[in-house]
Protein backbone atom coordinates (compact mmCIF):
# COMPACT_ATOMS: atom_id res chain seq x y z
CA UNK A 1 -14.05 36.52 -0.61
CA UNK A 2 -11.74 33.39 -0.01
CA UNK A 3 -12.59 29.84 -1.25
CA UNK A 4 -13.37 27.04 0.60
CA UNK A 5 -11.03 24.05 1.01
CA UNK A 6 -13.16 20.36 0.98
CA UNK A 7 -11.13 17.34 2.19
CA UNK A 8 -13.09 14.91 -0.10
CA UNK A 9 -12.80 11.14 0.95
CA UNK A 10 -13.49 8.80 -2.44
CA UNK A 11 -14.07 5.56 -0.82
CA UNK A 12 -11.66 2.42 -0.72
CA UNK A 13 -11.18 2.05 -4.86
CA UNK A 14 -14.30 1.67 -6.91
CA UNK A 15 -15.95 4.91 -8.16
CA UNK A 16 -19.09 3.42 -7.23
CA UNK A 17 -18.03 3.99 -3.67
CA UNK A 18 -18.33 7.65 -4.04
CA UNK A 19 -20.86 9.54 -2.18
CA UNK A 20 -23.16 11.47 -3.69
CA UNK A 21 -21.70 14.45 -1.82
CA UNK A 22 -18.14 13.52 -3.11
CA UNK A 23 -19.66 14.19 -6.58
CA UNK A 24 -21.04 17.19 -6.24
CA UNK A 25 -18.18 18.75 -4.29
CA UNK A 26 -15.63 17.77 -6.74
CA UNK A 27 -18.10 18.86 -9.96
CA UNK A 28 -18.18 22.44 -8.30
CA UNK A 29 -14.73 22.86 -7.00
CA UNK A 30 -12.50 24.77 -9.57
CA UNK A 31 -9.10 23.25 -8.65
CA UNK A 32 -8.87 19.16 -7.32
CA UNK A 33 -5.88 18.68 -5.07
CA UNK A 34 -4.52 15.63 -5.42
CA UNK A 35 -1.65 14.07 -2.93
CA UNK A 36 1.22 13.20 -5.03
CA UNK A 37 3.65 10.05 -3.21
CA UNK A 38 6.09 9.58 -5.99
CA UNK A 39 3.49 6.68 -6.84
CA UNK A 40 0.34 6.20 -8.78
CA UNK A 41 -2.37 8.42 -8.51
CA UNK A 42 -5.35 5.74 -6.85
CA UNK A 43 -7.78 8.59 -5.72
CA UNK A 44 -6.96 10.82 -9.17
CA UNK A 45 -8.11 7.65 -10.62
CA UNK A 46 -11.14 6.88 -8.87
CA UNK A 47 -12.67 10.58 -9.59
CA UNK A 48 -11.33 10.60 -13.04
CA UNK A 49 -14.62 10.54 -14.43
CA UNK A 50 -16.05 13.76 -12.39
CA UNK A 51 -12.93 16.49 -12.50
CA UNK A 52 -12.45 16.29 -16.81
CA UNK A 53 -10.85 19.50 -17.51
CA UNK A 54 -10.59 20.96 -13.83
CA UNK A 55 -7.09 22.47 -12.93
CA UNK A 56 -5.09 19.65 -10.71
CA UNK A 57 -3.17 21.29 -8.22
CA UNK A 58 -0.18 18.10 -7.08
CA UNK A 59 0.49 18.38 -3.16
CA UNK A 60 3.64 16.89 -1.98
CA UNK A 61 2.80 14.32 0.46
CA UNK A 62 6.34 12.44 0.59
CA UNK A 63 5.81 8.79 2.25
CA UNK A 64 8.53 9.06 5.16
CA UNK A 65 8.31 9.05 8.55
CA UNK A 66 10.43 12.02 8.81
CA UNK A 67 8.88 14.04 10.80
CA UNK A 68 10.41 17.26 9.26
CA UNK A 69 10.11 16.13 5.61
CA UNK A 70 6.68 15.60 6.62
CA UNK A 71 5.87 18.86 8.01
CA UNK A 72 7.42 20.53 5.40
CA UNK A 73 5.61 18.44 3.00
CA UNK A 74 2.08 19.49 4.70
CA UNK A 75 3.25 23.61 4.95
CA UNK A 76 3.93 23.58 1.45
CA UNK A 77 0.51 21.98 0.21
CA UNK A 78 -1.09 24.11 2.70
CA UNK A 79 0.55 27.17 1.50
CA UNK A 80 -0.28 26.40 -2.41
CA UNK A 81 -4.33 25.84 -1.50
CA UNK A 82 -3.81 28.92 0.48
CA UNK A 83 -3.27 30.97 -2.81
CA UNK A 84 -5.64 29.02 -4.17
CA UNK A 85 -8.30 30.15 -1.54
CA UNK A 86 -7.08 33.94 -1.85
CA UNK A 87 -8.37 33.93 -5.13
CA UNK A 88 -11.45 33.14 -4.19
CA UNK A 89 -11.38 29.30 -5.64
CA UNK A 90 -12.82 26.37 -4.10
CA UNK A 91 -11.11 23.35 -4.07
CA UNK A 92 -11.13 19.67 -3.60
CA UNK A 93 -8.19 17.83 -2.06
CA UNK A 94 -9.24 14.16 -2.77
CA UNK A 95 -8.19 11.42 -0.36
CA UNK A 96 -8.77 7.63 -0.57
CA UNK A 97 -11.68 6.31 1.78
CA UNK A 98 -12.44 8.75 4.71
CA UNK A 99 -10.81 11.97 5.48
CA UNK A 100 -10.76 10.85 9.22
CA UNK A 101 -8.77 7.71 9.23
CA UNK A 102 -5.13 7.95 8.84
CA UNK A 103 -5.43 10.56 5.99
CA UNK A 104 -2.67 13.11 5.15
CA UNK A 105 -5.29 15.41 4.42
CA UNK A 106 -5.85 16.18 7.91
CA UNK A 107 -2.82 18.00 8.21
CA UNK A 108 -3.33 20.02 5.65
CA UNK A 109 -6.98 21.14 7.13
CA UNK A 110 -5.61 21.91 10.31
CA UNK A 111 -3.28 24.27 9.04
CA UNK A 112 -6.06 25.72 6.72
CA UNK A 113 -7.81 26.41 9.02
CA UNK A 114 -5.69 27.45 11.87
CA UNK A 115 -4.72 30.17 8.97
CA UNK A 116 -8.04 31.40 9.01
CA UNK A 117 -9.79 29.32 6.36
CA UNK A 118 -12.82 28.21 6.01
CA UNK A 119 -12.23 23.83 5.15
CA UNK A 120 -15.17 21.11 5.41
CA UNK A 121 -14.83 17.73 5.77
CA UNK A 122 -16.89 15.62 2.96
CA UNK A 123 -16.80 11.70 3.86
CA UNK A 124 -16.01 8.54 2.36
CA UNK A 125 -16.27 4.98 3.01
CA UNK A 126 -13.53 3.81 4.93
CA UNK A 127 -11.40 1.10 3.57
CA UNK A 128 -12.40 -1.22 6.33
CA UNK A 129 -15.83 -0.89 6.61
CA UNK A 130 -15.88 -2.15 1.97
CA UNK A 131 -13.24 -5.04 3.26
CA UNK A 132 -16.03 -6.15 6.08
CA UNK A 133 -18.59 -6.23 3.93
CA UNK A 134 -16.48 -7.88 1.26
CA UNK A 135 -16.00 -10.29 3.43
CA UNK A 136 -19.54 -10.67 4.13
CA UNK A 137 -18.85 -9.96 8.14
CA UNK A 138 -19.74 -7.38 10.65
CA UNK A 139 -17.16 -5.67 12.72
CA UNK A 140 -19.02 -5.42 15.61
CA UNK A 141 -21.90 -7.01 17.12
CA UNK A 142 -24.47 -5.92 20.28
CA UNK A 143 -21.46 -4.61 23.07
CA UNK A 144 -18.22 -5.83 20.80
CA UNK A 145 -15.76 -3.67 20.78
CA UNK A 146 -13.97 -2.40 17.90
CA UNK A 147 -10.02 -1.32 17.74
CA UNK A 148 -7.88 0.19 14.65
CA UNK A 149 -4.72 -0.48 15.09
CA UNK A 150 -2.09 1.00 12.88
CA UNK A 151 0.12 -2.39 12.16
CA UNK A 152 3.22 -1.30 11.01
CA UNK A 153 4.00 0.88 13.87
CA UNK A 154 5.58 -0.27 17.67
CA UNK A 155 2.71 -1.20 20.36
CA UNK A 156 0.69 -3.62 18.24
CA UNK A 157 0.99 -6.51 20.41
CA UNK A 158 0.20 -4.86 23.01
CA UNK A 159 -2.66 -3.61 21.40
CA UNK A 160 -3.82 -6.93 19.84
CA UNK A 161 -3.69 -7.84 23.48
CA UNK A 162 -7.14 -5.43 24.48
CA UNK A 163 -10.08 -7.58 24.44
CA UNK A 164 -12.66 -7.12 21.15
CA UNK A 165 -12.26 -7.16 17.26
CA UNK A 166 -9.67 -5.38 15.34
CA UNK A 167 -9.03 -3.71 12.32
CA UNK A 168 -5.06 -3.74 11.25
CA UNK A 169 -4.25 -1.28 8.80
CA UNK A 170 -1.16 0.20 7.52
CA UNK A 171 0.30 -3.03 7.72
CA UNK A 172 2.53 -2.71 4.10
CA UNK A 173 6.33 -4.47 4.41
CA UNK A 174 5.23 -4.99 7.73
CA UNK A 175 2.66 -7.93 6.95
CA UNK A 176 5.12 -10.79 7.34
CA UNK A 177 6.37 -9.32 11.23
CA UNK A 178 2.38 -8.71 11.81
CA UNK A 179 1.53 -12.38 10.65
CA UNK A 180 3.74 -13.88 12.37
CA UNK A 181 2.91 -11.82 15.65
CA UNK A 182 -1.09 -12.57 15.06
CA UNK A 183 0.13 -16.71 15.03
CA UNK A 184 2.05 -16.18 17.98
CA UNK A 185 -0.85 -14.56 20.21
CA UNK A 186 -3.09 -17.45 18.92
CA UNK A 187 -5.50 -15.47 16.82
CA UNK A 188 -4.75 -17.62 13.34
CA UNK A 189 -8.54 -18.76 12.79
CA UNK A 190 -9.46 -15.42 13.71
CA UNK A 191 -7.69 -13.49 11.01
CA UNK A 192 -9.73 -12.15 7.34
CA UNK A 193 -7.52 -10.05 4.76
CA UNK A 194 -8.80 -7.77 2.03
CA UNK A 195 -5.94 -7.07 -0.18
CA UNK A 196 -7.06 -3.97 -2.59
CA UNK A 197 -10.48 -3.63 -1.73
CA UNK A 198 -13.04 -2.93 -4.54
CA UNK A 199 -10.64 -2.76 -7.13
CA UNK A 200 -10.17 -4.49 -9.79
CA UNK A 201 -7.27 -6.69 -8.25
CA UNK A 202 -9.04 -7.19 -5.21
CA UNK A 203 -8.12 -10.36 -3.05
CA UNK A 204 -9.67 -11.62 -0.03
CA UNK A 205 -8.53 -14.32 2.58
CA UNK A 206 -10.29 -16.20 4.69
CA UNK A 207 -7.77 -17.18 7.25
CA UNK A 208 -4.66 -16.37 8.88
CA UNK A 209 -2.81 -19.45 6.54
CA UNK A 210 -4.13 -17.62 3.99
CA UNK A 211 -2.54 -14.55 4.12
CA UNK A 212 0.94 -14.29 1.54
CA UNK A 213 4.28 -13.04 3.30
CA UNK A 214 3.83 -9.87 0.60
CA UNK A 215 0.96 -8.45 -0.20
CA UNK A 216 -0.13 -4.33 -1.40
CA UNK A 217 -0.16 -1.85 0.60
CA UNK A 218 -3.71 -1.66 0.44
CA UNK A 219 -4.37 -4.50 2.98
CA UNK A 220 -7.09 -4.70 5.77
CA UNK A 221 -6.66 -7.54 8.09
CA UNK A 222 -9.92 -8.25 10.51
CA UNK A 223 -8.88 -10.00 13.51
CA UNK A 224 -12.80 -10.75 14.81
CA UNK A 225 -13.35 -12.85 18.10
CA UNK A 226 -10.54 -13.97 20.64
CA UNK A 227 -7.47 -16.14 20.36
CA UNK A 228 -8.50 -19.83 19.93
């Protein structure tokens, strides 16, 4: 009998974000897939505590835009929890806040289970929802609207354009080209920035001004209201 795969989102940063799903998923899985960039490990971190002695099972995940890198990136990790699977081991492939948002995982899953798989989906907090809160805001109130925009690719103005509050995320070396475009549309006063959200380094801004030319590339700007 195969395995099951479980796309396991671990919150925003701080293992306290973790559901209590999240821990019992990655407590029973035998292997915990973790998504290696070439960087540091922030999700292998965060569940440290809960996979001690588990086998850790590295998934290429290169960051690129090349869409052939990419796929070939997402077969490979695919094919390695495949064999995984065949042997009738669960496992866990870990992913920062929610499976559902912008995750690499998802292209993984898909080709899980377009193999024939069985994969579940466990999730997290999304990074945006821990930077409202941080914050101490709402996203959306009574018939508000609500938009994600993903910052550092074309079409953002455009998008900043559609009336309601927005979320900007993937912003990274981007963030000076997106500031600059936010003061431009007239939506300074409207702009909040978490910078690292519930970890230890965590930042927040209150306004547009605020907001440094650099900053890491886990950074959620909340544009809430209209242009003033």
């Amino acid at each position: 009998m195969s395995g099951i795969l479980y796309g396991v989102g671990v919150g925003p940063g701080d293992k306290k974000f973790l559901t209590l799903d999240a821990v019992e998923k990655l407590k029973n899985a035998d292997i915990i897939a973790v998504p290696d960039t070439g960087g540091e490990k922030t999700a292998m971190n965060i569940v440290s505590e809960f996979i001690q002695g588990k086998e850790i099972l590295y998934c290429n995940m290169p960051m690129t835009r090349d869409e052939a890198k990419l796929k070939e990136g997402h077969e490979s990790s695919a094919d390695s929890i495949i064999h995984k699977l065949d042997e009738g081991l669960n496992v866990a492939f870990i992913t920062l806040g929610d499976p559902t948002v912008y995750s690499t995982y998802m292209y993984v899953h898909r080709i899980v289970v377009a193999r024939g798989y069985k994969a579940e989906i466990i999730s997290g907090i999304p990074s945006f929802c821990a930077a409202a809160a941080s914050l101490n805001i709402s996203l959306c109130d009574k018939s508000e609207h609500l938009h994600i925009i993903p910052a550092s690719y074309e079409g953002t103005e455009e998008l900043l354009n559609i009336k309601g509050n927005k979320v900007l995320m993937k912003s990274g070396k981007s963030l000076s080209k997106v500031k600059a475009t936010l003061k431009n549309m007239g939506y300074g006063s409207s702009c909040k920035m978490v910078e690292c959200c519930s970890m230890k380094n965590e930042k927040t801004y209150e306004s547009l001004n605020d907001i440094p030319e650099e900053s890491s590339y886990f950074s959620i700007i909340i544009v809430k209201g209209d242009r003033k």
